[in-house]
PDB file of C-alpha atoms in Angstrom:
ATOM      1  CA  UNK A   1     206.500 260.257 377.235  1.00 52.00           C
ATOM      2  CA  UNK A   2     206.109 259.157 380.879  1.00 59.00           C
ATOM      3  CA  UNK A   3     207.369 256.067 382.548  1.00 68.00           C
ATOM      4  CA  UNK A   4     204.821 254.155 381.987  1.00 82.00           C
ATOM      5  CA  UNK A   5     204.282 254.493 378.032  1.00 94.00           C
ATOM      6  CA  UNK A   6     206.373 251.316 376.257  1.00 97.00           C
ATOM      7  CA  UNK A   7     207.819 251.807 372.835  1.00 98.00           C
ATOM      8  CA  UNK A   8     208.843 249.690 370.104  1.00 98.00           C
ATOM      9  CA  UNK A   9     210.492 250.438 367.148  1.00 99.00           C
ATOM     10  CA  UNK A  10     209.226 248.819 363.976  1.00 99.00           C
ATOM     11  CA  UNK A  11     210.435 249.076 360.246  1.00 98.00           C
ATOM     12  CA  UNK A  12     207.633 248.439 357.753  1.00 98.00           C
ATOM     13  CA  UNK A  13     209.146 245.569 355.675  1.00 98.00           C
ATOM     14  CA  UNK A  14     207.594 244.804 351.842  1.00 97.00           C
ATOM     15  CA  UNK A  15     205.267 242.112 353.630  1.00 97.00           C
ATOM     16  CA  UNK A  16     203.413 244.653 355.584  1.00 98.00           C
ATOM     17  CA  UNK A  17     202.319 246.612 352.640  1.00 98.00           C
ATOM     18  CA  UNK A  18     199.553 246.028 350.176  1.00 96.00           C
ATOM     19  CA  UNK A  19     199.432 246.487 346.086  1.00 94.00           C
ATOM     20  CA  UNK A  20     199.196 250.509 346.752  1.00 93.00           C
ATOM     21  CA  UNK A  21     202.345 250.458 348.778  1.00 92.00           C
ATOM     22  CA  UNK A  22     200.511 251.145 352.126  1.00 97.00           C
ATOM     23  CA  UNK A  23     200.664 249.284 355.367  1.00 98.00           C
ATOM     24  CA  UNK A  24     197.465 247.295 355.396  1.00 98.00           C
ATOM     25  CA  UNK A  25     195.578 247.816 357.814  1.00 97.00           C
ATOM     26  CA  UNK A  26     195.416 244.332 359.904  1.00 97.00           C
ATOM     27  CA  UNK A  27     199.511 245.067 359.981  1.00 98.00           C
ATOM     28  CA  UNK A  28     198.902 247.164 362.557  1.00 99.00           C
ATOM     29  CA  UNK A  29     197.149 245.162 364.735  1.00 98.00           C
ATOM     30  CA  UNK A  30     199.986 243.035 364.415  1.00 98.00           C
ATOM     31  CA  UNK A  31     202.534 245.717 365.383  1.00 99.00           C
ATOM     32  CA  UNK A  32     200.648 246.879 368.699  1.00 99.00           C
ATOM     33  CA  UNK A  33     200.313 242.902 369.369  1.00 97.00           C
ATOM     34  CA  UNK A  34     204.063 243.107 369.263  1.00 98.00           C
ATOM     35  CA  UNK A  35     204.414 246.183 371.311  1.00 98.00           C
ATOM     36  CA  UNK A  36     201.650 244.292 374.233  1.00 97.00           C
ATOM     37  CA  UNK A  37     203.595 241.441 374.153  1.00 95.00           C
ATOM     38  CA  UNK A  38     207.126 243.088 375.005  1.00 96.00           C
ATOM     39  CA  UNK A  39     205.371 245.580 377.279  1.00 96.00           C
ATOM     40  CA  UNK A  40     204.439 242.392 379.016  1.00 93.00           C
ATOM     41  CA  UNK A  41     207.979 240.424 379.133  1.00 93.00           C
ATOM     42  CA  UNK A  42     209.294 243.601 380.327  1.00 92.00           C
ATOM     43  CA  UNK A  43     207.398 242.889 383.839  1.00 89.00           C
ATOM     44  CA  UNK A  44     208.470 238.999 383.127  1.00 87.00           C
ATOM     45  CA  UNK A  45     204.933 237.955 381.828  1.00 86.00           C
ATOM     46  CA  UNK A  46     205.941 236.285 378.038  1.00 79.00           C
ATOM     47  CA  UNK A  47     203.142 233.986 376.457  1.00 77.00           C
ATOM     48  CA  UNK A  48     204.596 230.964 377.939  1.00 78.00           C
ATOM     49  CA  UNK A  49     204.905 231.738 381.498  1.00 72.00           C
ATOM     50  CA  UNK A  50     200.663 232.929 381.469  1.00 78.00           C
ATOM     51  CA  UNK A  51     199.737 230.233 380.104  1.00 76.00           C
ATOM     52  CA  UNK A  52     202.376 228.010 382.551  1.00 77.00           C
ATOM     53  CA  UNK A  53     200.307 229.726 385.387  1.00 79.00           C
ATOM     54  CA  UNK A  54     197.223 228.399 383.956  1.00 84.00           C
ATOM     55  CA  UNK A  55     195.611 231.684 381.745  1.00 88.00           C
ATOM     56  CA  UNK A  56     195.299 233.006 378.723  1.00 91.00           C
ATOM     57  CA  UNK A  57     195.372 236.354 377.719  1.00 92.00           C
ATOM     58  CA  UNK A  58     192.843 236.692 374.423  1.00 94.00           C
ATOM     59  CA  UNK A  59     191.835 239.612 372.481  1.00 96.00           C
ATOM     60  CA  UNK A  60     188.248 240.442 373.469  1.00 97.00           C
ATOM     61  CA  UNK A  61     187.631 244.055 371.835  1.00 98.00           C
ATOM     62  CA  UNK A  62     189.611 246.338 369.528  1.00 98.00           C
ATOM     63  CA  UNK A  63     188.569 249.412 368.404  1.00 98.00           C
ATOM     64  CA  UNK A  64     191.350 251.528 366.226  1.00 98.00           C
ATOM     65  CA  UNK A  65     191.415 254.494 364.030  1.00 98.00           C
ATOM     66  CA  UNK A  66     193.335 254.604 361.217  1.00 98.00           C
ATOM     67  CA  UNK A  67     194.965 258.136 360.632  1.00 98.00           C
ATOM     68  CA  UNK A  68     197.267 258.521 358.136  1.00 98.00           C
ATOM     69  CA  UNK A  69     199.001 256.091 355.897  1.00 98.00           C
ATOM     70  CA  UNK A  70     202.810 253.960 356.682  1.00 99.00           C
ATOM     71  CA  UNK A  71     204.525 253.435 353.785  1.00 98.00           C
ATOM     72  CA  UNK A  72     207.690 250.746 352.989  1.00 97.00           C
ATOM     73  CA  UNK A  73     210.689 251.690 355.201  1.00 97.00           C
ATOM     74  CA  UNK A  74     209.070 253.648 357.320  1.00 98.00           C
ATOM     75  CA  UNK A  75     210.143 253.608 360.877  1.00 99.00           C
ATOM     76  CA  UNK A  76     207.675 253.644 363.548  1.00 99.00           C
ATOM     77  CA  UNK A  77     206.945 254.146 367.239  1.00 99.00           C
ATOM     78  CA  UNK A  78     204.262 251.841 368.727  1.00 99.00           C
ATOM     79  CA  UNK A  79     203.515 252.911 372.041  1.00 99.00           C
ATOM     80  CA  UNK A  80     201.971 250.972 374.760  1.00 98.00           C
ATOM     81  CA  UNK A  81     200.420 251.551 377.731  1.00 97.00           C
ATOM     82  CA  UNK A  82     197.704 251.089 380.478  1.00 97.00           C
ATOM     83  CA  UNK A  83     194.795 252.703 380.255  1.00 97.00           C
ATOM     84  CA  UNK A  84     192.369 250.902 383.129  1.00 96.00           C
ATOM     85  CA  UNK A  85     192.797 247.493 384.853  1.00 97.00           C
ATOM     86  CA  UNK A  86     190.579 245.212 385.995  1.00 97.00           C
ATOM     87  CA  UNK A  87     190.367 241.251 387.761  1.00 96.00           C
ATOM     88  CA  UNK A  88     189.789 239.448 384.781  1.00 96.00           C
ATOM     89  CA  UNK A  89     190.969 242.269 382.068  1.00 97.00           C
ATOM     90  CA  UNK A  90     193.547 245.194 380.982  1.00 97.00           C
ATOM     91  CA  UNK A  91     192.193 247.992 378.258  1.00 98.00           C
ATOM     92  CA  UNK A  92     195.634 249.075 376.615  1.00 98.00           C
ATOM     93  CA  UNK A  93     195.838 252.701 374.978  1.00 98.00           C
ATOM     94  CA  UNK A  94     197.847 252.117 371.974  1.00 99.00           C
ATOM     95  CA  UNK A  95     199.716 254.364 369.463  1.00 99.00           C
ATOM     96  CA  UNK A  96     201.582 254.073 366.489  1.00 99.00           C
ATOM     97  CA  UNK A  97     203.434 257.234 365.092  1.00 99.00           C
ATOM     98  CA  UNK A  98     205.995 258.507 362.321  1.00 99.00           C
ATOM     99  CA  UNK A  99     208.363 260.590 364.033  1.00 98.00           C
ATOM    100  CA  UNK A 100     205.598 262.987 365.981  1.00 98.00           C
ATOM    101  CA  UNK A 101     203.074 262.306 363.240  1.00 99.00           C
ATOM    102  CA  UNK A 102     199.916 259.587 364.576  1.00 99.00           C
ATOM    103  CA  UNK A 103     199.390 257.055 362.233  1.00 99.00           C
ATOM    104  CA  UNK A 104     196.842 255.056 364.246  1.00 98.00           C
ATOM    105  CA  UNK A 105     195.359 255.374 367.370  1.00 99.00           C
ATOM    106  CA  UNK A 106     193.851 252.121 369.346  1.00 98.00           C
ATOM    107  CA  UNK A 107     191.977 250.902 372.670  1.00 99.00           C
ATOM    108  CA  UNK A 108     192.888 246.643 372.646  1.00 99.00           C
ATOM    109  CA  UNK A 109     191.094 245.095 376.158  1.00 98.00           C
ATOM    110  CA  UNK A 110     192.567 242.131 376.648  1.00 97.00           C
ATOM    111  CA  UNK A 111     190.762 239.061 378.706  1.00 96.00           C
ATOM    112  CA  UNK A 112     192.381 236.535 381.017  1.00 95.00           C
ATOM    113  CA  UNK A 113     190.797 233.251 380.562  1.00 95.00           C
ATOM    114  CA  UNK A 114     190.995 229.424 381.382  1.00 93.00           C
ATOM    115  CA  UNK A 115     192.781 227.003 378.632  1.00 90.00           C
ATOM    116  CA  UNK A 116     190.334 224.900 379.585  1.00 91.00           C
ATOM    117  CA  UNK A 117     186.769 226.383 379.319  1.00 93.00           C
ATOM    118  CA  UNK A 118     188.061 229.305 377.676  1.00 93.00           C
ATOM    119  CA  UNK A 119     185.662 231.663 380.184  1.00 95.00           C
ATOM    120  CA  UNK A 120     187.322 234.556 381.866  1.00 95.00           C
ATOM    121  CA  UNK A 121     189.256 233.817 384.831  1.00 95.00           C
ATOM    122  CA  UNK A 122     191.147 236.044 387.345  1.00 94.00           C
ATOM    123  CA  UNK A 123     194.197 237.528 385.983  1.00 93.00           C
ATOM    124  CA  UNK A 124     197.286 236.378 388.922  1.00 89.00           C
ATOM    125  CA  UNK A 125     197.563 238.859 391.968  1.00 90.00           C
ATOM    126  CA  UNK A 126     200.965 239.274 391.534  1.00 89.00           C
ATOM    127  CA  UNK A 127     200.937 240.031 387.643  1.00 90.00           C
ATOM    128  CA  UNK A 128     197.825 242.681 388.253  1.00 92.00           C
ATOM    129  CA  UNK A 129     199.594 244.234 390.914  1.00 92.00           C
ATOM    130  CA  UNK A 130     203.000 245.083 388.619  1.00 92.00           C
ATOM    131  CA  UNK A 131     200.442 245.948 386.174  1.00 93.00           C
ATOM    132  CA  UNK A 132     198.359 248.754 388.935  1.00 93.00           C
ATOM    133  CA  UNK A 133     202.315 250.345 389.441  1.00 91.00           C
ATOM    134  CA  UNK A 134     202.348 251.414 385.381  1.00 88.00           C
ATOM    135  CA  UNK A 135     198.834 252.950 386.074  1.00 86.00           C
ATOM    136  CA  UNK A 136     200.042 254.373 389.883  1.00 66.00           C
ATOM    137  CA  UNK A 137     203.670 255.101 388.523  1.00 59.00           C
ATOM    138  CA  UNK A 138     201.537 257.904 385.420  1.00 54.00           C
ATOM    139  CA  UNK A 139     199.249 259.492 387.464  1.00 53.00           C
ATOM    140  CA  UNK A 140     201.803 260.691 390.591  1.00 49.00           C
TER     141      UNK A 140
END
């Protein structure tokens, strides 16, 4: 895994399962919201300090394929990372896996918008910029 991949651990509790004893499957859109927000404190961007500068950062598009079924207990990876970066957006390339094994496989773009209208705005220089580096940092 290179530099720029994040990685949270996450135990599937009783509450993320469903009658047949399987994850269901909004659960993991919770766990790679987890993993995006940590990825994103890790640079010193939590969910208060956007929206202290002014943004929000919304869900716009998720597409995710579901792979193979997590069961209670299980320990999982979700990995996080950048996969293209734009002014007003960020596409994150996100995995969740068993031990080497993929469960689930997702592309989550993520829009930068005004509180106030609630319309895409600019993401901030200086929190695009520390987000270019992850991208730069993978591909030397």
């Amino acid at each position: 895994m290179s530099d720029s991949v994040f990685s949270l651990p996450v135990r599937v509790y009783i509450e993320d399962t469903d009658a047949g004893g399987i994850v269901y499957y909004v659960n993991y859109l919770k766990f790679m919201e987890r993993s995006r927000t940590e990825f994103l404190r890790q640079y010193g961007y939590d969910k208060p300090a956007i929206l202290d500068g002014g943004q929000l950062l919304v869900v716009h598009r998720a597409e995710v394929d579901y792979k193979r079924s997590a069961r209670l207990d299980d320990l999982l990876q979700v990995t996080t990372e950048i996969e293209s970066l734009a002014r007003t957006n960020v596409l994150f390339r996100q995995n969740i896996f068993r031990g080497n094994e993929l469960l689930c496989a997702g592309l989550i773009r993520i829009a930068c918008v005004s509180p106030a209208t609630m319309k895409p705005c600019a993401m901030p220089l200086t929190m695009r910029e520390k987000l270019a580096e992850t991208i730069e940092t993978d591909k030397s």
